[in-house]
mmCIF file of C-alpha atoms in Angstrom:
data_model
loop_
_atom_site.group_PDB
_atom_site.id
_atom_site.type_symbol
_atom_site.label_atom_id
_atom_site.label_comp_id
_atom_site.label_asym_id
_atom_site.label_seq_id
_atom_site.Cartn_x
_atom_site.Cartn_y
_atom_site.Cartn_z
ATOM 1 C CA MET A 1 -52.069 40.783 10.938
ATOM 2 C CA PRO A 2 -51.072 39.361 14.369
ATOM 3 C CA ALA A 3 -48.486 41.260 16.364
ATOM 4 C CA THR A 4 -45.060 39.685 16.620
ATOM 5 C CA THR A 5 -44.393 38.334 20.112
ATOM 6 C CA GLN A 6 -40.898 38.652 21.510
ATOM 7 C CA LEU A 7 -40.405 35.289 23.152
ATOM 8 C CA GLU A 8 -37.961 34.778 25.988
ATOM 9 C CA LEU A 9 -34.615 33.350 24.943
ATOM 10 C CA ARG A 10 -34.142 30.190 26.996
ATOM 11 C CA LEU A 11 -30.443 29.384 26.920
ATOM 12 C CA ALA A 12 -29.082 26.065 28.061
ATOM 13 C CA SER A 13 -27.641 26.297 31.572
ATOM 14 C CA ARG A 14 -24.210 25.257 30.224
ATOM 15 C CA MET A 15 -23.876 28.657 28.543
ATOM 16 C CA SER A 16 -23.500 30.290 31.956
ATOM 17 C CA ARG A 17 -20.282 28.322 32.408
ATOM 18 C CA LEU A 18 -18.706 29.497 29.160
ATOM 19 C CA GLY A 19 -16.158 32.294 29.389
ATOM 20 C CA THR A 20 -14.664 34.460 26.671
ATOM 21 C CA GLU A 21 -11.420 35.954 25.426
ATOM 22 C CA THR A 22 -11.238 39.538 26.631
ATOM 23 C CA ALA A 23 -8.795 40.578 23.911
ATOM 24 C CA PHE A 24 -11.599 40.570 21.352
ATOM 25 C CA GLU A 25 -13.892 42.555 23.659
ATOM 26 C CA VAL A 26 -11.229 45.221 24.181
ATOM 27 C CA LEU A 27 -10.520 45.263 20.443
ATOM 28 C CA ASN A 28 -14.212 45.966 19.787
ATOM 29 C CA ARG A 29 -14.251 48.765 22.373
ATOM 30 C CA ALA A 30 -11.118 50.245 20.834
ATOM 31 C CA ARG A 31 -12.689 50.203 17.390
ATOM 32 C CA GLN A 32 -15.768 51.971 18.718
ATOM 33 C CA LEU A 33 -13.528 54.710 20.096
ATOM 34 C CA GLU A 34 -11.809 54.941 16.706
ATOM 35 C CA LYS A 35 -15.196 55.452 15.074
ATOM 36 C CA GLN A 36 -15.628 58.429 17.389
ATOM 37 C CA GLY A 37 -12.426 59.910 15.990
ATOM 38 C CA LYS A 38 -9.982 58.846 18.719
ATOM 39 C CA GLU A 39 -6.577 57.471 17.781
ATOM 40 C CA ILE A 40 -5.919 54.120 19.494
ATOM 41 C CA ILE A 41 -2.625 52.247 19.634
ATOM 42 C CA HIS A 42 -3.523 48.551 19.549
ATOM 43 C CA LEU A 43 -1.448 46.539 22.015
ATOM 44 C CA GLU A 44 -4.314 44.281 23.106
ATOM 45 C CA ILE A 45 -4.671 41.612 20.442
ATOM 46 C CA GLY A 46 -2.341 38.615 20.185
ATOM 47 C CA GLU A 47 -1.760 38.771 16.450
ATOM 48 C CA PRO A 48 1.468 39.309 14.486
ATOM 49 C CA ASP A 49 1.399 42.597 12.613
ATOM 50 C CA PHE A 50 3.297 41.006 9.713
ATOM 51 C CA ASP A 51 1.821 39.730 6.479
ATOM 52 C CA THR A 52 1.685 36.010 5.787
ATOM 53 C CA PRO A 53 4.921 35.088 3.934
ATOM 54 C CA ALA A 54 4.629 35.531 0.157
ATOM 55 C CA ASN A 55 5.436 31.896 -0.635
ATOM 56 C CA VAL A 56 2.614 30.733 1.658
ATOM 57 C CA ILE A 57 0.129 33.171 0.099
ATOM 58 C CA GLU A 58 1.128 32.001 -3.368
ATOM 59 C CA ALA A 59 0.667 28.366 -2.377
ATOM 60 C CA GLY A 60 -2.810 29.120 -1.014
ATOM 61 C CA VAL A 61 -3.882 31.094 -4.084
ATOM 62 C CA ASP A 62 -2.505 28.408 -6.383
ATOM 63 C CA ALA A 63 -4.405 25.776 -4.392
ATOM 64 C CA VAL A 64 -7.681 27.647 -4.917
ATOM 65 C CA HIS A 65 -7.039 27.834 -8.661
ATOM 66 C CA LYS A 66 -6.220 24.125 -8.749
ATOM 67 C CA GLY A 67 -9.505 23.154 -7.122
ATOM 68 C CA TRP A 68 -8.538 22.627 -3.481
ATOM 69 C CA THR A 69 -11.911 24.058 -2.498
ATOM 70 C CA HIS A 70 -13.738 20.915 -1.429
ATOM 71 C CA TYR A 71 -14.037 18.878 1.757
ATOM 72 C CA SER A 72 -10.978 17.188 3.155
ATOM 73 C CA PRO A 73 -10.918 14.235 5.578
ATOM 74 C CA PRO A 74 -11.908 15.449 9.074
ATOM 75 C CA ALA A 75 -8.390 14.888 10.450
ATOM 76 C CA GLY A 76 -6.828 16.774 7.549
ATOM 77 C CA LEU A 77 -5.295 16.100 4.160
ATOM 78 C CA PRO A 78 -2.854 13.163 4.232
ATOM 79 C CA GLU A 79 -0.129 15.375 2.740
ATOM 80 C CA LEU A 80 -0.469 17.970 5.500
ATOM 81 C CA ARG A 81 -0.660 15.387 8.272
ATOM 82 C CA GLN A 82 2.535 13.748 7.035
ATOM 83 C CA THR A 83 4.270 17.117 6.734
ATOM 84 C CA ILE A 84 3.291 17.961 10.318
ATOM 85 C CA ALA A 85 4.399 14.514 11.509
ATOM 86 C CA ASP A 86 7.795 15.023 9.868
ATOM 87 C CA TYR A 87 8.122 18.520 11.362
ATOM 88 C CA VAL A 88 7.210 17.412 14.894
ATOM 89 C CA SER A 89 9.484 14.365 14.645
ATOM 90 C CA ARG A 90 12.373 16.670 13.735
ATOM 91 C CA THR A 91 11.697 19.473 16.233
ATOM 92 C CA ARG A 92 10.666 17.347 19.238
ATOM 93 C CA ASN A 93 13.076 14.505 18.515
ATOM 94 C CA VAL A 94 10.426 11.775 18.745
ATOM 95 C CA PRO A 95 8.958 9.552 16.023
ATOM 96 C CA VAL A 96 5.509 10.789 14.950
ATOM 97 C CA SER A 97 3.218 9.231 12.345
ATOM 98 C CA SER A 98 0.478 10.933 10.345
ATOM 99 C CA GLU A 99 -2.138 8.870 12.239
ATOM 100 C CA GLU A 100 -1.216 10.877 15.335
ATOM 101 C CA VAL A 101 -1.979 14.250 13.705
ATOM 102 C CA VAL A 102 -5.327 16.055 13.587
ATOM 103 C CA ALA A 103 -5.515 19.337 11.666
ATOM 104 C CA VAL A 104 -8.128 21.839 12.845
ATOM 105 C CA PRO A 105 -9.234 25.432 12.090
ATOM 106 C CA GLY A 106 -6.880 27.215 14.493
ATOM 107 C CA GLY A 107 -5.381 26.180 17.813
ATOM 108 C CA LYS A 108 -8.450 26.589 20.050
ATOM 109 C CA PRO A 109 -10.305 23.494 18.751
ATOM 110 C CA ILE A 110 -7.552 21.268 20.158
ATOM 111 C CA ILE A 111 -8.221 22.763 23.608
ATOM 112 C CA PHE A 112 -11.980 22.499 23.095
ATOM 113 C CA PHE A 113 -12.018 18.956 21.708
ATOM 114 C CA THR A 114 -9.397 17.566 24.097
ATOM 115 C CA ILE A 115 -11.350 18.693 27.141
ATOM 116 C CA LEU A 116 -14.680 17.558 25.666
ATOM 117 C CA ALA A 117 -13.212 14.147 24.861
ATOM 118 C CA LEU A 118 -11.504 13.560 28.208
ATOM 119 C CA ILE A 119 -13.211 15.450 31.024
ATOM 120 C CA ASP A 120 -16.294 14.240 32.866
ATOM 121 C CA ALA A 121 -18.097 16.078 35.659
ATOM 122 C CA GLY A 122 -15.806 16.344 38.669
ATOM 123 C CA ASP A 123 -12.604 15.448 36.848
ATOM 124 C CA GLU A 124 -9.789 17.782 37.847
ATOM 125 C CA VAL A 125 -7.716 19.736 35.338
ATOM 126 C CA ILE A 126 -4.640 21.657 36.470
ATOM 127 C CA TYR A 127 -4.001 24.743 34.336
ATOM 128 C CA PRO A 128 -1.704 27.804 34.499
ATOM 129 C CA ASN A 129 -3.078 30.980 36.062
ATOM 130 C CA PRO A 130 -2.590 33.627 34.794
ATOM 131 C CA GLY A 131 -3.103 31.798 31.543
ATOM 132 C CA PHE A 132 -4.975 31.663 28.260
ATOM 133 C CA PRO A 133 -8.613 32.166 29.369
ATOM 134 C CA ILE A 134 -10.045 29.421 27.155
ATOM 135 C CA TYR A 135 -8.439 26.762 29.372
ATOM 136 C CA GLU A 136 -10.553 27.643 32.396
ATOM 137 C CA SER A 137 -13.599 28.395 30.260
ATOM 138 C CA MET A 138 -13.622 24.956 28.651
ATOM 139 C CA ILE A 139 -12.875 23.098 31.886
ATOM 140 C CA LYS A 140 -15.887 24.690 33.553
ATOM 141 C CA TYR A 141 -18.060 24.270 30.459
ATOM 142 C CA SER A 142 -17.371 20.534 30.599
ATOM 143 C CA LEU A 143 -18.239 20.450 34.336
ATOM 144 C CA GLY A 144 -14.640 19.647 35.173
ATOM 145 C CA LYS A 145 -12.994 21.114 38.255
ATOM 146 C CA ALA A 146 -10.524 23.840 37.303
ATOM 147 C CA ILE A 147 -7.417 23.702 39.516
ATOM 148 C CA PRO A 148 -5.142 26.725 38.966
ATOM 149 C CA ILE A 149 -1.378 26.444 39.316
ATOM 150 C CA PRO A 150 -0.266 30.021 40.079
ATOM 151 C CA LEU A 151 2.573 31.414 37.955
ATOM 152 C CA ARG A 152 4.454 33.920 40.075
ATOM 153 C CA GLU A 153 6.731 36.764 39.060
ATOM 154 C CA GLU A 154 9.393 35.827 41.611
ATOM 155 C CA ARG A 155 9.806 32.502 39.765
ATOM 156 C CA ASP A 156 9.938 34.307 36.404
ATOM 157 C CA PHE A 157 6.407 32.986 35.803
ATOM 158 C CA SER A 158 7.573 29.377 35.727
ATOM 159 C CA VAL A 159 5.748 26.451 37.350
ATOM 160 C CA ASP A 160 6.511 25.747 41.004
ATOM 161 C CA VAL A 161 6.887 21.979 40.682
ATOM 162 C CA LYS A 162 6.408 21.329 44.406
ATOM 163 C CA GLU A 163 3.158 23.264 44.303
ATOM 164 C CA LEU A 164 2.106 21.400 41.168
ATOM 165 C CA ALA A 165 2.804 18.069 42.868
ATOM 166 C CA SER A 166 0.657 19.114 45.835
ATOM 167 C CA LEU A 167 -2.278 19.816 43.505
ATOM 168 C CA ILE A 168 -2.269 16.379 41.853
ATOM 169 C CA THR A 169 -4.955 14.058 43.243
ATOM 170 C CA ASP A 170 -6.677 10.839 42.251
ATOM 171 C CA ARG A 171 -9.193 13.011 40.359
ATOM 172 C CA THR A 172 -6.536 14.738 38.229
ATOM 173 C CA LYS A 173 -7.092 13.711 34.622
ATOM 174 C CA LEU A 174 -5.315 16.426 32.638
ATOM 175 C CA ILE A 175 -2.538 18.959 33.189
ATOM 176 C CA ILE A 176 -2.210 21.931 30.838
ATOM 177 C CA LEU A 177 1.208 23.418 30.140
ATOM 178 C CA ASN A 178 1.904 26.475 27.987
ATOM 179 C CA SER A 179 5.439 27.428 26.988
ATOM 180 C CA PRO A 180 6.278 30.016 25.773
ATOM 181 C CA HIS A 181 3.484 31.376 27.906
ATOM 182 C CA ASN A 182 0.617 33.737 27.206
ATOM 183 C CA PRO A 183 0.329 36.295 28.842
ATOM 184 C CA THR A 184 3.657 36.438 30.707
ATOM 185 C CA GLY A 185 6.180 35.389 28.058
ATOM 186 C CA GLY A 186 7.607 32.874 30.520
ATOM 187 C CA VAL A 187 9.401 29.796 29.192
ATOM 188 C CA LEU A 188 9.710 26.363 30.786
ATOM 189 C CA THR A 189 13.310 25.158 30.592
ATOM 190 C CA ARG A 190 14.379 21.588 29.910
ATOM 191 C CA LYS A 191 15.018 21.231 33.662
ATOM 192 C CA ASP A 192 11.525 22.578 34.454
ATOM 193 C CA ILE A 193 9.917 20.118 32.040
ATOM 194 C CA PHE A 194 11.772 17.111 33.456
ATOM 195 C CA GLU A 195 10.771 18.146 36.971
ATOM 196 C CA VAL A 196 7.124 18.422 35.908
ATOM 197 C CA ALA A 197 7.357 14.972 34.328
ATOM 198 C CA GLU A 198 8.861 13.607 37.546
ATOM 199 C CA ALA A 199 6.039 15.147 39.591
ATOM 200 C CA ILE A 200 3.471 13.413 37.377
ATOM 201 C CA GLY A 201 5.372 10.148 37.628
ATOM 202 C CA ASP A 202 3.619 7.051 36.321
ATOM 203 C CA ARG A 203 0.095 8.292 37.043
ATOM 204 C CA ASN A 204 -2.476 7.938 34.280
ATOM 205 C CA ILE A 205 -2.609 11.670 33.620
ATOM 206 C CA LEU A 206 -2.486 13.265 30.188
ATOM 207 C CA VAL A 207 -0.734 16.550 29.437
ATOM 208 C CA LEU A 208 -2.077 19.140 27.006
ATOM 209 C CA SER A 209 1.087 20.990 25.978
ATOM 210 C CA ASP A 210 0.203 24.275 24.285
ATOM 211 C CA GLU A 211 3.279 25.150 22.213
ATOM 212 C CA ILE A 212 1.712 27.620 19.809
ATOM 213 C CA TYR A 213 4.590 30.089 20.437
ATOM 214 C CA SER A 214 7.335 27.452 20.140
ATOM 215 C CA ARG A 215 9.155 29.299 17.340
ATOM 216 C CA LEU A 216 9.134 32.610 19.216
ATOM 217 C CA ILE A 217 11.795 32.106 21.903
ATOM 218 C CA TYR A 218 14.489 34.723 22.521
ATOM 219 C CA ASP A 219 16.505 33.172 25.331
ATOM 220 C CA GLY A 220 17.298 29.443 25.281
ATOM 221 C CA ASP A 221 15.680 26.694 23.225
ATOM 222 C CA HIS A 222 12.188 25.252 23.146
ATOM 223 C CA PHE A 223 11.735 21.913 24.883
ATOM 224 C CA SER A 224 8.536 19.863 24.900
ATOM 225 C CA ILE A 225 7.328 17.401 27.510
ATOM 226 C CA MET A 226 6.567 15.196 24.509
ATOM 227 C CA SER A 227 10.345 14.712 24.253
ATOM 228 C CA VAL A 228 10.653 13.274 27.769
ATOM 229 C CA PRO A 229 11.014 9.468 27.684
ATOM 230 C CA GLY A 230 7.662 7.858 28.460
ATOM 231 C CA PHE A 231 5.637 11.028 27.889
ATOM 232 C CA LYS A 232 4.993 11.028 24.157
ATOM 233 C CA GLU A 233 1.949 8.753 24.611
ATOM 234 C CA ARG A 234 0.695 10.947 27.451
ATOM 235 C CA THR A 235 1.043 14.266 25.631
ATOM 236 C CA ILE A 236 -1.416 16.097 23.414
ATOM 237 C CA LEU A 237 0.730 18.640 21.560
ATOM 238 C CA LEU A 238 -1.023 21.812 20.427
ATOM 239 C CA ASP A 239 0.724 23.869 17.763
ATOM 240 C CA GLY A 240 -0.234 25.757 14.655
ATOM 241 C CA PHE A 241 0.467 28.361 12.031
ATOM 242 C CA SER A 242 -1.187 31.559 13.335
ATOM 243 C CA LYS A 243 1.689 32.974 15.379
ATOM 244 C CA THR A 244 4.729 31.502 13.620
ATOM 245 C CA TYR A 245 3.667 32.336 10.070
ATOM 246 C CA ALA A 246 1.314 35.294 10.720
ATOM 247 C CA MET A 247 -1.599 33.173 9.506
ATOM 248 C CA THR A 248 -4.240 34.075 12.107
ATOM 249 C CA GLY A 249 -6.981 34.548 9.517
ATOM 250 C CA TRP A 250 -6.177 31.333 7.658
ATOM 251 C CA ARG A 251 -7.384 29.275 10.658
ATOM 252 C CA LEU A 252 -4.975 26.357 10.749
ATOM 253 C CA GLY A 253 -3.694 24.510 13.788
ATOM 254 C CA TYR A 254 -3.084 20.933 14.807
ATOM 255 C CA GLY A 255 -2.836 18.443 17.600
ATOM 256 C CA VAL A 256 -0.444 15.516 17.873
ATOM 257 C CA MET A 257 -1.596 12.695 20.130
ATOM 258 C CA ARG A 258 -1.836 8.931 20.519
ATOM 259 C CA PRO A 259 -3.744 7.400 17.594
ATOM 260 C CA ASP A 260 -6.649 6.054 19.663
ATOM 261 C CA LEU A 261 -7.358 9.575 20.973
ATOM 262 C CA ALA A 262 -6.888 11.105 17.501
ATOM 263 C CA VAL A 263 -9.811 8.979 16.272
ATOM 264 C CA HIS A 264 -12.122 10.557 18.850
ATOM 265 C CA ILE A 265 -10.828 14.086 18.291
ATOM 266 C CA SER A 266 -11.479 13.565 14.562
ATOM 267 C CA ARG A 267 -15.035 12.512 15.379
ATOM 268 C CA LEU A 268 -15.525 15.786 17.240
ATOM 269 C CA VAL A 269 -14.161 17.618 14.181
ATOM 270 C CA THR A 270 -16.750 15.817 12.043
ATOM 271 C CA ASN A 271 -19.532 16.956 14.345
ATOM 272 C CA ALA A 272 -18.276 20.534 14.747
ATOM 273 C CA THR A 273 -16.669 21.789 11.534
ATOM 274 C CA SER A 274 -16.513 18.794 9.138
ATOM 275 C CA CYS A 275 -12.948 19.724 8.237
ATOM 276 C CA THR A 276 -10.432 22.524 7.781
ATOM 277 C CA ALA A 277 -10.382 24.449 4.482
ATOM 278 C CA SER A 278 -8.409 22.438 1.938
ATOM 279 C CA PHE A 279 -6.578 25.381 0.336
ATOM 280 C CA THR A 280 -5.502 26.542 3.804
ATOM 281 C CA GLN A 281 -3.990 23.114 4.420
ATOM 282 C CA ILE A 282 -2.047 23.292 1.158
ATOM 283 C CA ALA A 283 -0.696 26.674 2.265
ATOM 284 C CA GLY A 284 0.277 25.043 5.566
ATOM 285 C CA ILE A 285 2.365 22.449 3.753
ATOM 286 C CA GLU A 286 4.320 25.223 2.061
ATOM 287 C CA ALA A 287 4.709 27.065 5.366
ATOM 288 C CA LEU A 288 6.427 24.087 6.997
ATOM 289 C CA ARG A 289 8.416 22.916 3.972
ATOM 290 C CA GLY A 290 9.323 26.260 2.425
ATOM 291 C CA ASP A 291 11.721 29.086 3.220
ATOM 292 C CA GLN A 292 11.816 29.854 6.959
ATOM 293 C CA SER A 293 13.652 33.175 6.758
ATOM 294 C CA SER A 294 10.431 35.134 7.372
ATOM 295 C CA VAL A 295 10.001 33.350 10.724
ATOM 296 C CA ASP A 296 13.526 34.249 11.783
ATOM 297 C CA LYS A 297 13.080 37.846 10.648
ATOM 298 C CA MET A 298 9.781 38.226 12.520
ATOM 299 C CA SER A 299 11.241 36.708 15.683
ATOM 300 C CA ALA A 300 14.245 39.037 15.555
ATOM 301 C CA GLU A 301 11.969 42.051 15.157
ATOM 302 C CA PHE A 302 9.780 40.967 18.089
ATOM 303 C CA LYS A 303 12.917 40.644 20.202
ATOM 304 C CA ARG A 304 14.021 44.163 19.241
ATOM 305 C CA ARG A 305 10.606 45.546 20.148
ATOM 306 C CA ARG A 306 10.494 43.532 23.384
ATOM 307 C CA ASP A 307 13.832 44.960 24.501
ATOM 308 C CA ALA A 308 12.795 48.533 23.775
ATOM 309 C CA PHE A 309 9.311 48.278 25.264
ATOM 310 C CA VAL A 310 10.410 46.581 28.489
ATOM 311 C CA ALA A 311 13.140 49.169 28.949
ATOM 312 C CA GLY A 312 10.565 51.914 28.446
ATOM 313 C CA LEU A 313 8.034 50.400 30.839
ATOM 314 C CA ASN A 314 10.662 50.207 33.548
ATOM 315 C CA THR A 315 11.140 53.984 33.436
ATOM 316 C CA ILE A 316 7.449 54.696 34.119
ATOM 317 C CA LYS A 317 6.406 55.428 37.687
ATOM 318 C CA GLY A 318 4.582 52.474 39.267
ATOM 319 C CA PHE A 319 5.505 50.022 36.495
ATOM 320 C CA SER A 320 8.096 47.232 36.673
ATOM 321 C CA CYS A 321 8.523 44.570 34.026
ATOM 322 C CA ARG A 322 10.589 41.408 33.784
ATOM 323 C CA MET A 323 12.096 40.495 30.443
ATOM 324 C CA PRO A 324 9.836 37.898 28.754
ATOM 325 C CA LYS A 325 11.754 35.032 27.159
ATOM 326 C CA GLY A 326 9.224 34.109 24.484
ATOM 327 C CA ALA A 327 5.966 34.973 22.655
ATOM 328 C CA PHE A 328 5.303 38.662 21.900
ATOM 329 C CA TYR A 329 3.860 39.973 25.145
ATOM 330 C CA THR A 330 5.067 41.981 28.106
ATOM 331 C CA PHE A 331 3.434 41.556 31.519
ATOM 332 C CA PRO A 332 4.383 44.491 33.736
ATOM 333 C CA ASN A 333 3.641 44.624 37.447
ATOM 334 C CA ILE A 334 1.535 47.714 38.160
ATOM 335 C CA THR A 335 0.793 47.203 41.878
ATOM 336 C CA ARG A 336 2.838 50.282 42.841
ATOM 337 C CA THR A 337 0.429 52.472 40.881
ATOM 338 C CA GLY A 338 -2.221 51.642 43.479
ATOM 339 C CA TRP A 339 -4.741 50.943 40.719
ATOM 340 C CA PRO A 340 -6.524 47.614 40.126
ATOM 341 C CA SER A 341 -5.578 46.045 36.813
ATOM 342 C CA LYS A 342 -8.897 46.403 35.005
ATOM 343 C CA LYS A 343 -9.471 49.969 36.128
ATOM 344 C CA LEU A 344 -6.001 50.948 34.908
ATOM 345 C CA ALA A 345 -6.405 49.111 31.581
ATOM 346 C CA ASP A 346 -9.757 50.864 31.012
ATOM 347 C CA ALA A 347 -8.262 54.253 31.825
ATOM 348 C CA LEU A 348 -5.314 53.760 29.481
ATOM 349 C CA LEU A 349 -7.705 52.842 26.665
ATOM 350 C CA GLU A 350 -10.241 55.606 27.187
ATOM 351 C CA GLN A 351 -7.978 58.434 28.343
ATOM 352 C CA ALA A 352 -4.552 57.647 26.863
ATOM 353 C CA GLY A 353 -5.592 55.852 23.691
ATOM 354 C CA VAL A 354 -3.534 52.745 24.471
ATOM 355 C CA ALA A 355 -5.361 49.409 24.253
ATOM 356 C CA CYS A 356 -4.004 46.690 26.530
ATOM 357 C CA LEU A 357 -5.448 43.923 28.681
ATOM 358 C CA SER A 358 -5.940 43.646 32.399
ATOM 359 C CA GLY A 359 -3.996 40.804 33.957
ATOM 360 C CA THR A 360 -7.300 39.573 35.380
ATOM 361 C CA ALA A 361 -8.405 38.747 31.833
ATOM 362 C CA PHE A 362 -6.093 35.755 32.315
ATOM 363 C CA GLY A 363 -7.326 34.677 35.740
ATOM 364 C CA GLU A 364 -7.354 35.752 39.355
ATOM 365 C CA TYR A 365 -3.572 35.556 39.714
ATOM 366 C CA GLY A 366 -3.227 38.177 36.983
ATOM 367 C CA GLU A 367 -4.331 40.938 39.332
ATOM 368 C CA GLY A 368 -1.598 43.551 39.632
ATOM 369 C CA TYR A 369 -0.451 43.185 36.026
ATOM 370 C CA LEU A 370 -1.242 44.376 32.506
ATOM 371 C CA ARG A 371 -0.553 42.613 29.230
ATOM 372 C CA PHE A 372 0.811 44.537 26.273
ATOM 373 C CA SER A 373 1.421 42.929 22.887
ATOM 374 C CA VAL A 374 4.536 44.124 21.081
ATOM 375 C CA ALA A 375 3.002 43.066 17.763
ATOM 376 C CA ASN A 376 2.998 46.656 16.572
ATOM 377 C CA SER A 377 5.630 48.920 15.054
ATOM 378 C CA LEU A 378 8.459 50.247 17.207
ATOM 379 C CA GLU A 379 7.224 53.732 16.363
ATOM 380 C CA ASN A 380 3.787 52.955 17.795
ATOM 381 C CA LEU A 381 5.276 51.182 20.816
ATOM 382 C CA ASN A 382 7.336 54.261 21.624
ATOM 383 C CA LYS A 383 4.266 56.434 21.134
ATOM 384 C CA ALA A 384 2.329 54.178 23.517
ATOM 385 C CA LEU A 385 5.082 54.470 26.131
ATOM 386 C CA ALA A 386 4.965 58.266 25.864
ATOM 387 C CA ARG A 387 1.180 58.277 26.259
ATOM 388 C CA ILE A 388 1.309 55.977 29.291
ATOM 389 C CA GLU A 389 4.033 58.078 30.908
ATOM 390 C CA ASP A 390 2.044 61.253 30.252
ATOM 391 C CA TRP A 391 -1.129 59.716 31.711
ATOM 392 C CA VAL A 392 0.752 58.467 34.779
ATOM 393 C CA GLY A 393 2.273 61.901 35.326
ATOM 394 C CA LYS A 394 -1.181 63.499 35.338
ATOM 395 C CA ASN A 395 -3.050 60.865 37.345
ATOM 396 C CA LEU A 396 -0.612 59.248 39.778
ATOM 397 C CA ARG A 397 0.861 61.366 42.531
#
């Protein structure tokens, strides 16, 4: 019998341009440590620690029993698309039709498909840095030119509109906004958004507005660039169900965009996933139409945890943390520890049993920071603070 030959794996060159999401890598490392018997407090993953609301679960289970287990149209079930259109019309105060909605398995496909559909080699995309790592990953994968707009602590991690304006060129094709922001918890105010819109002016530039945390704001109200006169047709709104309704595993998100672009995004859905699970979409209808008290309760609890965790961080030597206004993350400055971000994050995981992310997981301008998720119990957050303080006391002099 001939010997099996191990042939060289010849990857396409484009794979070298594809990044990753470090949160899942750290989660895997943390789980390996747990298998070795170490207790780890998980503050690395961006996932609500609440269960999906009971009414949404019941709607999904009922949908399975009623036969919603087959293909749906690539853009989503008409009932869900209309429900989303009604919701966005109400919350963003602009008229939206179902033809402008594309439902997808989670929020990431809207980033992926938007950039694939719009960006050619050399096209420039301005994106927040630090920011969700998939933005930069997909820009580079598509051979676009990634242009970071730094988000700085002294501006409360908001966009410097003058700096943004200086980055816009004739090659700029897309600008990515994210508010509330991952990883900093920063929020763009109505004034900020109007200033961004003014900086863009009448240029033929589209905006991908990632508003996945839009229901998790603790100070002020959410405002979308889609609501600015003249910008609805230039905005691709990204939103979904994972964060608001603790539905990360259900895989349900959506984009709202001009109908002629929605046709092409739907064609990418056809080629990539065919469609989103039908019973998940039925659950999504219930999530938007049903009782919203669970959302309010979860948001209030995240705020309580945020307040306590930020206060605790600010008592630890070398740490200083601004109060995030949205999402469920804290982004403390750790430059006074004298440790680089990744080295400190690794040490806290391996020696203190606290899993968090290096600010550099979100781009070069994240150096000097760590990201902690407060999507864990207050008891565990307090335990994490005690472990960090103990580690600092033993290792920082």
